[in-house]
PDB file of C-alpha atoms in Angstrom:
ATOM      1  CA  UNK A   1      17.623 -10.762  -1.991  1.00  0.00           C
ATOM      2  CA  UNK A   2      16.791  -8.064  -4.328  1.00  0.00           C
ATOM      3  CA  UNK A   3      18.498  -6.555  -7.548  1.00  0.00           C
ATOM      4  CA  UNK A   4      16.891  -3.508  -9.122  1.00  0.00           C
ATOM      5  CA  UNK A   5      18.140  -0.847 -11.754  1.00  0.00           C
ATOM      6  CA  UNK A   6      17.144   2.568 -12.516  1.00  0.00           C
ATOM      7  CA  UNK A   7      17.357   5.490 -15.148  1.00  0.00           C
ATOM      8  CA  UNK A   8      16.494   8.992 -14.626  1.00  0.00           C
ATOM      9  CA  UNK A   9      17.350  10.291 -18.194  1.00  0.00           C
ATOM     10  CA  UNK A  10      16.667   7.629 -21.236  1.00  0.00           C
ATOM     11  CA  UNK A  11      19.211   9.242 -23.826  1.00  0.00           C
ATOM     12  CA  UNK A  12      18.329  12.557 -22.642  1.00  0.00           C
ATOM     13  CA  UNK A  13      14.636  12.239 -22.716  1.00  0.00           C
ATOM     14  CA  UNK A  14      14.355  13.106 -19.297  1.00  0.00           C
ATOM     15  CA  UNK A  15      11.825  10.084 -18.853  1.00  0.00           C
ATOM     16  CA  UNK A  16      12.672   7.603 -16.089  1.00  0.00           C
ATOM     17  CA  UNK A  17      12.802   3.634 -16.514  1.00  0.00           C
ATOM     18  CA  UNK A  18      13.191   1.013 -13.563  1.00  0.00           C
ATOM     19  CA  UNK A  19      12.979  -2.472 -13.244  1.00  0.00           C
ATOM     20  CA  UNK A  20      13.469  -4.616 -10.285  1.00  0.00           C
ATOM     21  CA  UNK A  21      12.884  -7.920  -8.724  1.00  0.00           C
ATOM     22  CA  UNK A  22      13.107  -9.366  -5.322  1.00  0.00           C
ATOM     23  CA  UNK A  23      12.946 -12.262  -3.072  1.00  0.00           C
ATOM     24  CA  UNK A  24      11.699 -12.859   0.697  1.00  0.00           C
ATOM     25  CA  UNK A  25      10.088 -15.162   2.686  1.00  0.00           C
ATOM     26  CA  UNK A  26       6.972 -12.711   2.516  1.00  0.00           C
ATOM     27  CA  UNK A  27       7.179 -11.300  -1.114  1.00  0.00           C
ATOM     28  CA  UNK A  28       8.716 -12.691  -4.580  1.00  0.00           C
ATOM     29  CA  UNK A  29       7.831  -9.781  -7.007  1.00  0.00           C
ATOM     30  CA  UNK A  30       9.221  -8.408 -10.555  1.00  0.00           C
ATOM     31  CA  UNK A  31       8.224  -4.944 -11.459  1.00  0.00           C
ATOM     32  CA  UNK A  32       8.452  -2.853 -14.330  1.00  0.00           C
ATOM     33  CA  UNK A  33       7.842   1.190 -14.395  1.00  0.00           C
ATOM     34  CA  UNK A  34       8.037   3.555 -17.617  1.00  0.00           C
ATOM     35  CA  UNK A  35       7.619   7.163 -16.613  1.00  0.00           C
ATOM     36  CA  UNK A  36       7.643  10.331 -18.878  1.00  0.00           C
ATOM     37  CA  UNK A  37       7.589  14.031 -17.060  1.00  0.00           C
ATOM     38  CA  UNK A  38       6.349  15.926 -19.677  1.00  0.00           C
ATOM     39  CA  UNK A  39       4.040  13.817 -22.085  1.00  0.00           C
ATOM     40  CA  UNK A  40       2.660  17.478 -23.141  1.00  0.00           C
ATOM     41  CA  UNK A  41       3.887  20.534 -22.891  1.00  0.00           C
ATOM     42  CA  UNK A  42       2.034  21.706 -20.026  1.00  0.00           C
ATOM     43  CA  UNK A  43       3.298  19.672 -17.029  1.00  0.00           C
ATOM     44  CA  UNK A  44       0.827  16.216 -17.843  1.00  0.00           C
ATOM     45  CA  UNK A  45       2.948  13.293 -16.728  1.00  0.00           C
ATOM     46  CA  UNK A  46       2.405   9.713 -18.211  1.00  0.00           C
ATOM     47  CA  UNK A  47       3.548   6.098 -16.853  1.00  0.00           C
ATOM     48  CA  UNK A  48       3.192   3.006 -17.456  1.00  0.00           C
ATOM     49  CA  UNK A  49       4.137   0.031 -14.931  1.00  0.00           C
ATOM     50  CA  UNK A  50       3.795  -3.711 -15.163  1.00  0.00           C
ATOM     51  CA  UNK A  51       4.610  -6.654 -12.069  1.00  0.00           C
ATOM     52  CA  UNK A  52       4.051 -10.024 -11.203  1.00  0.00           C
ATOM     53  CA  UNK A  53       4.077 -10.711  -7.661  1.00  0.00           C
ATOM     54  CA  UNK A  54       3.705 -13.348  -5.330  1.00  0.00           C
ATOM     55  CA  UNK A  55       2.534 -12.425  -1.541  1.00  0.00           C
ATOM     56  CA  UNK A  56       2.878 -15.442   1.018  1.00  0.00           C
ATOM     57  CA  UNK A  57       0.621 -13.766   4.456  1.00  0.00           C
ATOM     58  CA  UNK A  58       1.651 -16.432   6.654  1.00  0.00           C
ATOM     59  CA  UNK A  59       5.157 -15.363   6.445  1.00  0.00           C
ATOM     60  CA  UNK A  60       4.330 -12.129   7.599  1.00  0.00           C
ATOM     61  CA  UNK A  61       2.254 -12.770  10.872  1.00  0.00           C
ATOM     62  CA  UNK A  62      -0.673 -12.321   9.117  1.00  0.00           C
ATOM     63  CA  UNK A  63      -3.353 -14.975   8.285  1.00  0.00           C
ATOM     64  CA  UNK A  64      -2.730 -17.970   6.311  1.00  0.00           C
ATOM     65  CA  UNK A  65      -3.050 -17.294   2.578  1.00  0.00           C
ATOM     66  CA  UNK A  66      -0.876 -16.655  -0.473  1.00  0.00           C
ATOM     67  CA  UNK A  67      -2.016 -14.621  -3.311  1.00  0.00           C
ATOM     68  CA  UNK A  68      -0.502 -14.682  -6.827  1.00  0.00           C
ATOM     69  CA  UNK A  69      -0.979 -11.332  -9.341  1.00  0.00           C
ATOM     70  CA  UNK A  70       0.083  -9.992 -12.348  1.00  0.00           C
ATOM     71  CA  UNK A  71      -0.943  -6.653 -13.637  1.00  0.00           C
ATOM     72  CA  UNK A  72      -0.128  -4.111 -16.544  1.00  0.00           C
ATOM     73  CA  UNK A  73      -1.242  -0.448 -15.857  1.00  0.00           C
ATOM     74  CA  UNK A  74      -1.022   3.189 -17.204  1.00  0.00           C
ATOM     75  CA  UNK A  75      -1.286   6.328 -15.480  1.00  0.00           C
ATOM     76  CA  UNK A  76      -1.712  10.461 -16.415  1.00  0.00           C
ATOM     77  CA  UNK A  77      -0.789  13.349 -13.981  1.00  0.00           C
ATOM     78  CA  UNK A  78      -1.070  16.733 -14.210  1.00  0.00           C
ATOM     79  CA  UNK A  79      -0.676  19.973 -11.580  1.00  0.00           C
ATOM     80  CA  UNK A  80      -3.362  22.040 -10.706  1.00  0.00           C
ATOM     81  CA  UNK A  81      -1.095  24.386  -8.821  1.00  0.00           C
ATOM     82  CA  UNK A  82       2.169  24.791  -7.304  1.00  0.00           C
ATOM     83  CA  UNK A  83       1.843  22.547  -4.155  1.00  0.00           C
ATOM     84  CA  UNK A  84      -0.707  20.464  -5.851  1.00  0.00           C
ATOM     85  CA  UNK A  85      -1.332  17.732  -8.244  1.00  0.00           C
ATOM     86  CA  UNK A  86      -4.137  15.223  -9.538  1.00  0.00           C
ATOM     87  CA  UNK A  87      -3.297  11.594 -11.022  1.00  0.00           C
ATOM     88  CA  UNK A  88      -5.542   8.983 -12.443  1.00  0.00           C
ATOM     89  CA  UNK A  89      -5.073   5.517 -14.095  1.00  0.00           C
ATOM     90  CA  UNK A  90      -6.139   2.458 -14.748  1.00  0.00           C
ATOM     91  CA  UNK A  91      -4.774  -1.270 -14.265  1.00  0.00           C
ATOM     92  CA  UNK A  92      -5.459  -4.616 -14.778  1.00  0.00           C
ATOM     93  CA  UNK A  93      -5.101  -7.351 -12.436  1.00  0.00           C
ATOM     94  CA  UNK A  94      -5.215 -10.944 -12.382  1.00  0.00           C
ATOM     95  CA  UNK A  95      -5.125 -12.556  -8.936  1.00  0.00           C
ATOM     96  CA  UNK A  96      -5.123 -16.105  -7.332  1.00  0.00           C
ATOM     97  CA  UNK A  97      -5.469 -17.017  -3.702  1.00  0.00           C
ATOM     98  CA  UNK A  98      -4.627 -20.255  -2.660  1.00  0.00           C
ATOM     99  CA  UNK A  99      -5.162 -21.036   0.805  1.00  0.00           C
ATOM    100  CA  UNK A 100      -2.428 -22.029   3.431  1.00  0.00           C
ATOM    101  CA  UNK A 101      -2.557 -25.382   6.400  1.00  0.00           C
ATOM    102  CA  UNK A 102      -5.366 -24.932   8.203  1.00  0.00           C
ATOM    103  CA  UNK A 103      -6.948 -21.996   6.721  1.00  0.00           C
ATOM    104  CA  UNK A 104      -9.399 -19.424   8.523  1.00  0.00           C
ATOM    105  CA  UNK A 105     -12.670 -19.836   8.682  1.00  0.00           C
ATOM    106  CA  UNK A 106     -13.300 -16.636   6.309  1.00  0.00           C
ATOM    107  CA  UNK A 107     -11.003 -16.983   3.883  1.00  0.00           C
ATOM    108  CA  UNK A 108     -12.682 -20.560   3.267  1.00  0.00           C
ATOM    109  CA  UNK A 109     -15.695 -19.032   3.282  1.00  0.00           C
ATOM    110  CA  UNK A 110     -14.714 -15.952   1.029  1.00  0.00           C
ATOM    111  CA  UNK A 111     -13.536 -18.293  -1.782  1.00  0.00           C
ATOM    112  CA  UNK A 112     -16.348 -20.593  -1.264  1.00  0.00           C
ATOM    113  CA  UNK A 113     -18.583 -17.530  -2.633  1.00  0.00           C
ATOM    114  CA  UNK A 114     -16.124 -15.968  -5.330  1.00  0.00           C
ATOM    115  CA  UNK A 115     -13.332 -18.248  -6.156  1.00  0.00           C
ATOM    116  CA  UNK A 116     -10.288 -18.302  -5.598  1.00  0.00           C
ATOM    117  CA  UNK A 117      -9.236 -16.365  -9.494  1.00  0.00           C
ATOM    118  CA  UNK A 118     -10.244 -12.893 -10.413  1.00  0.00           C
ATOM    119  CA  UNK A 119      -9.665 -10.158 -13.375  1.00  0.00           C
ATOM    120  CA  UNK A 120     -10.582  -7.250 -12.359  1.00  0.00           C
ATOM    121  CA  UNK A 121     -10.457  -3.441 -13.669  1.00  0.00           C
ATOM    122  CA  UNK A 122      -9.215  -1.059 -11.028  1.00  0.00           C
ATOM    123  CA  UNK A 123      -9.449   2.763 -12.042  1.00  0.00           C
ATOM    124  CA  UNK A 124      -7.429   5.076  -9.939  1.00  0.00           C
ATOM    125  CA  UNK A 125      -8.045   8.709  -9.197  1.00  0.00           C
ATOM    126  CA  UNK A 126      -5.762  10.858  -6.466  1.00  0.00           C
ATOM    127  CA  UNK A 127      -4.946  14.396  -5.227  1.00  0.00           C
ATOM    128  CA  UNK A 128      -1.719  15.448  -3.575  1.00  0.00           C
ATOM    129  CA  UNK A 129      -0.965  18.655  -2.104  1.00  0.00           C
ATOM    130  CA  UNK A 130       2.591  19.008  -0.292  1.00  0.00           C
ATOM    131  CA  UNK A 131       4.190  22.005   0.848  1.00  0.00           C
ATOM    132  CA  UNK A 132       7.250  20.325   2.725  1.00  0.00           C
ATOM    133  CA  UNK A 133      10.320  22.093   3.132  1.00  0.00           C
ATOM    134  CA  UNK A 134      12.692  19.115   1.980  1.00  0.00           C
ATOM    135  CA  UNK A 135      12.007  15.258   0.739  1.00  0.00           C
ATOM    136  CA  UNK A 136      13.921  13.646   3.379  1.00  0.00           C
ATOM    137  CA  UNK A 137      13.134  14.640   6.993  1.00  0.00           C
ATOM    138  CA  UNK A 138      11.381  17.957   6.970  1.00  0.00           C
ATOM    139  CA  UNK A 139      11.321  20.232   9.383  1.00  0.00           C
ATOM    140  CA  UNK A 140       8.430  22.246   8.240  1.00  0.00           C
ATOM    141  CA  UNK A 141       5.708  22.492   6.046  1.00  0.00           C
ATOM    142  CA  UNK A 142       2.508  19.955   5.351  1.00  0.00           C
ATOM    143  CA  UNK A 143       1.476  16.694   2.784  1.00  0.00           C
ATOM    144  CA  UNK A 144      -1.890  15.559   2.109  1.00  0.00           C
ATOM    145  CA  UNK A 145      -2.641  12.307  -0.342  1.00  0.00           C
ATOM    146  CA  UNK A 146      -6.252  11.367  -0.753  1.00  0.00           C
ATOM    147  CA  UNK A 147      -6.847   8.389  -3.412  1.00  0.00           C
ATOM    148  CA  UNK A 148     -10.144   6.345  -4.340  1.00  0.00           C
ATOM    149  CA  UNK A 149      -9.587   2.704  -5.505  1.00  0.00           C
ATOM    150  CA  UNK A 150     -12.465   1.357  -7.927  1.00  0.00           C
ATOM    151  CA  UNK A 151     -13.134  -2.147  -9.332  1.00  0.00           C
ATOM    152  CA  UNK A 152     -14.942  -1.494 -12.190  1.00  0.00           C
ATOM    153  CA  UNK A 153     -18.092  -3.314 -13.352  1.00  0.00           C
ATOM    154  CA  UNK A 154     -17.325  -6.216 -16.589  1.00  0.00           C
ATOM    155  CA  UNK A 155     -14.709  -7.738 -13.824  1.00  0.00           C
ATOM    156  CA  UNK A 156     -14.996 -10.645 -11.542  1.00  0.00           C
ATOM    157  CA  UNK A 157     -15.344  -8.183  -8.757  1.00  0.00           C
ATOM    158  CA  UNK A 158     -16.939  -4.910  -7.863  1.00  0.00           C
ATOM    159  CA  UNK A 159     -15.125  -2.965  -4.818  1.00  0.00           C
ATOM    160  CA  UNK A 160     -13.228   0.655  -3.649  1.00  0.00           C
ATOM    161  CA  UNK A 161     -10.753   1.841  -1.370  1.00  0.00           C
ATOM    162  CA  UNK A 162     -10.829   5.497  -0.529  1.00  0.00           C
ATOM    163  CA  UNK A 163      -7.422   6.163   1.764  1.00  0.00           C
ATOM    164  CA  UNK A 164      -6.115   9.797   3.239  1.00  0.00           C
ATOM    165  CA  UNK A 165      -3.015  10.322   4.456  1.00  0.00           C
ATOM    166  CA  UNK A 166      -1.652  13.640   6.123  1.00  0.00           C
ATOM    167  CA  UNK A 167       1.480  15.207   7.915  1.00  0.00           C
ATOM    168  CA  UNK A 168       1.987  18.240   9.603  1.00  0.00           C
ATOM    169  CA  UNK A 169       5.463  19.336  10.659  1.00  0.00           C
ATOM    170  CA  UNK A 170       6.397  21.980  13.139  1.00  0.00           C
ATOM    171  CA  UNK A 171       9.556  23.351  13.817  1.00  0.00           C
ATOM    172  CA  UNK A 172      10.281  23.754  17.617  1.00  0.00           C
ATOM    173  CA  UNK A 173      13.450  26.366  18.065  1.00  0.00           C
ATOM    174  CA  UNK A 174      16.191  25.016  16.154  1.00  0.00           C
ATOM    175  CA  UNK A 175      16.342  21.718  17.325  1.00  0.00           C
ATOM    176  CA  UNK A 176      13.337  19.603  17.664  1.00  0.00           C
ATOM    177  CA  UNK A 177      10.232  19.332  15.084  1.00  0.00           C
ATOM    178  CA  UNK A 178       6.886  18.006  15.903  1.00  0.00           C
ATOM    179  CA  UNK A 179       5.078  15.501  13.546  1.00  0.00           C
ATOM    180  CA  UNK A 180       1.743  15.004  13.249  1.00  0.00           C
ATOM    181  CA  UNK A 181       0.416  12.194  11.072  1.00  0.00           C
ATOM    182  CA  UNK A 182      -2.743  10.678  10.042  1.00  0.00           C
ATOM    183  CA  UNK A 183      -3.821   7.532   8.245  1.00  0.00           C
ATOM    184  CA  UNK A 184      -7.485   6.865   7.344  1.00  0.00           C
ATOM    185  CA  UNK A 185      -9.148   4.098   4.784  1.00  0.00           C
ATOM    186  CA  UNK A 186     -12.231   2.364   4.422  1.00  0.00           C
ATOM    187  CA  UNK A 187     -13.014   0.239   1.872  1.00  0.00           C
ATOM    188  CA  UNK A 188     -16.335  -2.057   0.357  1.00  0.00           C
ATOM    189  CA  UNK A 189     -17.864  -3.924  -2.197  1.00  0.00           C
ATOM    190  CA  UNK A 190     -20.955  -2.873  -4.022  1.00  0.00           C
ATOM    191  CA  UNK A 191     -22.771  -4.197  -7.226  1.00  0.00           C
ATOM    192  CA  UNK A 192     -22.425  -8.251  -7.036  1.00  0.00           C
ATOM    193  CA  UNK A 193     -19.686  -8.223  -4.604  1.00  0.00           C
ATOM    194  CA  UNK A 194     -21.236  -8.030  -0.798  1.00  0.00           C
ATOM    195  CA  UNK A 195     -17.644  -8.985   0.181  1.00  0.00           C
ATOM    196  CA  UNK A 196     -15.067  -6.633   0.402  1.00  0.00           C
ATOM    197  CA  UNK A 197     -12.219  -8.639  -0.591  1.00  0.00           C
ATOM    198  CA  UNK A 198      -9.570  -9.964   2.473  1.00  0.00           C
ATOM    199  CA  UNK A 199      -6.725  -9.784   0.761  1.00  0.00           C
ATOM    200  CA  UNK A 200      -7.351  -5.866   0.081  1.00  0.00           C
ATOM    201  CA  UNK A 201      -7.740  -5.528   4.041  1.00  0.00           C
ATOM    202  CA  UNK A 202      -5.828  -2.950   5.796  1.00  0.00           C
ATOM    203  CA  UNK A 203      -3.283  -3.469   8.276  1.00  0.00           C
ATOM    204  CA  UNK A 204      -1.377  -1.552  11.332  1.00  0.00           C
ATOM    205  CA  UNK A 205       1.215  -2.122  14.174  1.00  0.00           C
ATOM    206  CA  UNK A 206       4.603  -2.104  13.428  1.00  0.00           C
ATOM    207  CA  UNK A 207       7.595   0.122  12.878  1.00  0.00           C
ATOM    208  CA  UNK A 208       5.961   3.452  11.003  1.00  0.00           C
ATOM    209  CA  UNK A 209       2.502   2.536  12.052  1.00  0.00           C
ATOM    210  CA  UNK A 210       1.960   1.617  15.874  1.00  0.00           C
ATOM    211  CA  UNK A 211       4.957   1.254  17.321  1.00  0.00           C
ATOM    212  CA  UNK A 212       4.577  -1.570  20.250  1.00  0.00           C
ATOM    213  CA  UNK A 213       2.880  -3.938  18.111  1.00  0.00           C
ATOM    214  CA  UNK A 214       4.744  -6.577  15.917  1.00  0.00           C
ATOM    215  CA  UNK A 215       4.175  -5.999  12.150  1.00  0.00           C
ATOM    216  CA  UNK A 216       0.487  -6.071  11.036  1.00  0.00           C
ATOM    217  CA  UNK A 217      -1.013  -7.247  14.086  1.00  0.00           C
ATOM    218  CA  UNK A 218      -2.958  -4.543  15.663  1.00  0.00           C
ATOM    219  CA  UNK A 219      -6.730  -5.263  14.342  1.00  0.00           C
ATOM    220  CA  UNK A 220      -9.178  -7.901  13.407  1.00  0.00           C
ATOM    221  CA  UNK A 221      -8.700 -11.432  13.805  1.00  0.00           C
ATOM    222  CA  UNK A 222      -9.666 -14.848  12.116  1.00  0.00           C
ATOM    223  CA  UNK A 223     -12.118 -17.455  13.713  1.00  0.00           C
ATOM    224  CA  UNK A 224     -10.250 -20.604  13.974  1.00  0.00           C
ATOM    225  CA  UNK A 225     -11.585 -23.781  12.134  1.00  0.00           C
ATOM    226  CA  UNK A 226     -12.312 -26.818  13.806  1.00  0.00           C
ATOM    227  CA  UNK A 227      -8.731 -28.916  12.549  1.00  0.00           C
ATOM    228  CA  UNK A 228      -6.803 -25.739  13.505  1.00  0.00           C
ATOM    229  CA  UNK A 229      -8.516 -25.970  17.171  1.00  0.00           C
ATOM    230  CA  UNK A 230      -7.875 -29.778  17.193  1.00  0.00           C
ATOM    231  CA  UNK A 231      -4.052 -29.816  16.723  1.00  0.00           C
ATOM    232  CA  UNK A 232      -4.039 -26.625  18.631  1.00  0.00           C
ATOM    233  CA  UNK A 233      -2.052 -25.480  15.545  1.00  0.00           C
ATOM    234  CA  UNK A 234      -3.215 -21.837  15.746  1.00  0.00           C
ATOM    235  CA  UNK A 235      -2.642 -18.862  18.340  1.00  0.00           C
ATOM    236  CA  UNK A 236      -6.372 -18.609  20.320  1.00  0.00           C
ATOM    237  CA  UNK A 237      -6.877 -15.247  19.568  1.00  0.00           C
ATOM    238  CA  UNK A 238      -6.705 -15.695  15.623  1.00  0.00           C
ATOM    239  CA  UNK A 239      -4.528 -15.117  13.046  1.00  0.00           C
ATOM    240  CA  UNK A 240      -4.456 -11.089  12.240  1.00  0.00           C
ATOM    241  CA  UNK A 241      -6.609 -10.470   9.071  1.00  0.00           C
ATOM    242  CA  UNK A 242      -6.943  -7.149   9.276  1.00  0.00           C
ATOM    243  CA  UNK A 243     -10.375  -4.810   8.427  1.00  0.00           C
ATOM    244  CA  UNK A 244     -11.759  -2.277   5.575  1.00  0.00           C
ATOM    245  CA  UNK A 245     -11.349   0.647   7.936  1.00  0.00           C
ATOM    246  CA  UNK A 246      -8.268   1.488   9.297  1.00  0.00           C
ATOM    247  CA  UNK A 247      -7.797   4.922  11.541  1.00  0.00           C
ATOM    248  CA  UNK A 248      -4.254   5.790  12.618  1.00  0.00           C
ATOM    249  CA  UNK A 249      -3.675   8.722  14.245  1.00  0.00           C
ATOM    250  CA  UNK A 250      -0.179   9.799  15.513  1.00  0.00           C
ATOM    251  CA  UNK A 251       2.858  11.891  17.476  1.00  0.00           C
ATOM    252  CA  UNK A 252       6.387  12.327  17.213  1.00  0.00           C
ATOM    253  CA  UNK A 253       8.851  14.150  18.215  1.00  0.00           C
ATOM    254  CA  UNK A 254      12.113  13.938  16.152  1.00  0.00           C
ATOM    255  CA  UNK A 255      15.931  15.721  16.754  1.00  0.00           C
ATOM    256  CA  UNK A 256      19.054  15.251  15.309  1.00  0.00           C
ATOM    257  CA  UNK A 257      21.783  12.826  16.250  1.00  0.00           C
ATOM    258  CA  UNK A 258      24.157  14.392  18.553  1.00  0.00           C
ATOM    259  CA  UNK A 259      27.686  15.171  17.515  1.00  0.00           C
ATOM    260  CA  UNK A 260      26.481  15.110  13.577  1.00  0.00           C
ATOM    261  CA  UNK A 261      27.748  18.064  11.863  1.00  0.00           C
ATOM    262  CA  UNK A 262      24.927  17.576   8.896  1.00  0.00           C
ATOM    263  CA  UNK A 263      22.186  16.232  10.190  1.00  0.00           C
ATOM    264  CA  UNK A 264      20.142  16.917   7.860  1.00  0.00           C
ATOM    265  CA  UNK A 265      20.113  13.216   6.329  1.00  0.00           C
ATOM    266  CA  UNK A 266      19.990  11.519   9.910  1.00  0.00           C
TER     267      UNK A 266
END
């Protein structure tokens, strides 16, 4: 169940607004995002964004935890070129973890060494390049997104993520395209943190990631504790938990319906 409202002209400002909430049995979440286009006259963009968000893992095949956040952020953006454009930010983020029945054996272990609160200061710095022919479904052209995560020092914990995504598309006669995609991430802890956080983990399998595996499954796996192994109340391989690297690499080849006049949106 979800509700969620948007503006892409505040009394003619040309700034956006949305707000939005939603419930699952994975994710109960409230969001708030502020954008303005042109904060200068040049082309710099500036947002702000707030949520508060509750993730339950266990719900979605993954291992059993549930981690409450909130968070208040701002962001700039500005083009370096036609096809291009850098954004940076900064946000801060409360989070709890409280641990499911039966918990893994490193999540216990994880908290046992940092807690289960943490504030931390995340600064965020990307580039984007994209020369695709349309938003939805292209048929030609390229997009590249390559983004570094940092927890700053002065917060509970010290980590980064550094992620690149890319797509190529290729038109094949008038009919069929060829995608190429790519997904790559890795992420750490440095400073006092020799833990790279689990709930920051990466995950794949699933529609839009690797298709033949159910959602979030394809990857590392929990150790079992002993009460788990004693009611047998646990699959033996492990709960999914995911990993700070994750390397997708992928095909497709995509065509129109048949019989759609305008296929351009199908």
């Amino acid at each position: 169940l979800g509700a969620n409202y948007s503006e892409s002209n505040i009394l003619g400002t040309g700034n956006s607004l949305s707000l939005g909430v939603s419930f699952s049995d994975f994710q109960k979440s409230a969001n708030f995002n502020y954008f303005n286009p042109y904060y200068t006259l040049d082309g710099i963009s500036r947002g702000y964004s707030a949520f508060a968000r509750q993730l339950d893992y266990d719900a979605r095949n993954i291992a059993r935890f549930t981690t409450d956040a909130l968070g208040v952020g701002m962001n700039f953006g500005f083009p370096i070129g036609e096809t291009r454009r850098i954004s940076f930010g900064g946000l801060l983020e409360y989070t709890k973890i409280t641990e499911g029945i039966f918990p893994a054996q490193e999540i216990s272990a994880y908290l046992d060494e940092n807690g289960e609160e943490s504030i931390n200061y995340k600064m965020n710095l990307s580039w984007r390049s994209t020369t695709l022919n349309r938003g939805i479904f292209p048929t030609r052209g390229h997009s590249q997104n390559l983004a570094l995560m940092v927890a700053l020092p002065g917060g509970d914990l010290q980590f980064y993520k550094v992620s690149y995504d890319a797509q190529v598309f290729f038109p094949l006669g008038n009919t069929f395209t060829l995608r190429l995609r790519s997904e790559l991430a890795y992420g750490d802890g440095y400073g006092d943190t020799e833990l790279f956080p689990f709930y920051e983990h990466f995950y794949a399998g699933g529609f839009g990631s690797i298709r033949g595996f159910e959602n979030s499954t394809l990857g590392p796996r929990t150790t079992a504790n002993p009460l788990q192994q004693f009611f047998q109340y646990v699959d033996p391989d492990g709960d999914p938990f995911g990993g700070n690297v994750k390397i997708e690499l992928g095909a497709e080849l995509i065509f129109p319906l048949p019989f759609v006049k305008d296929s351009r949106q199908f």
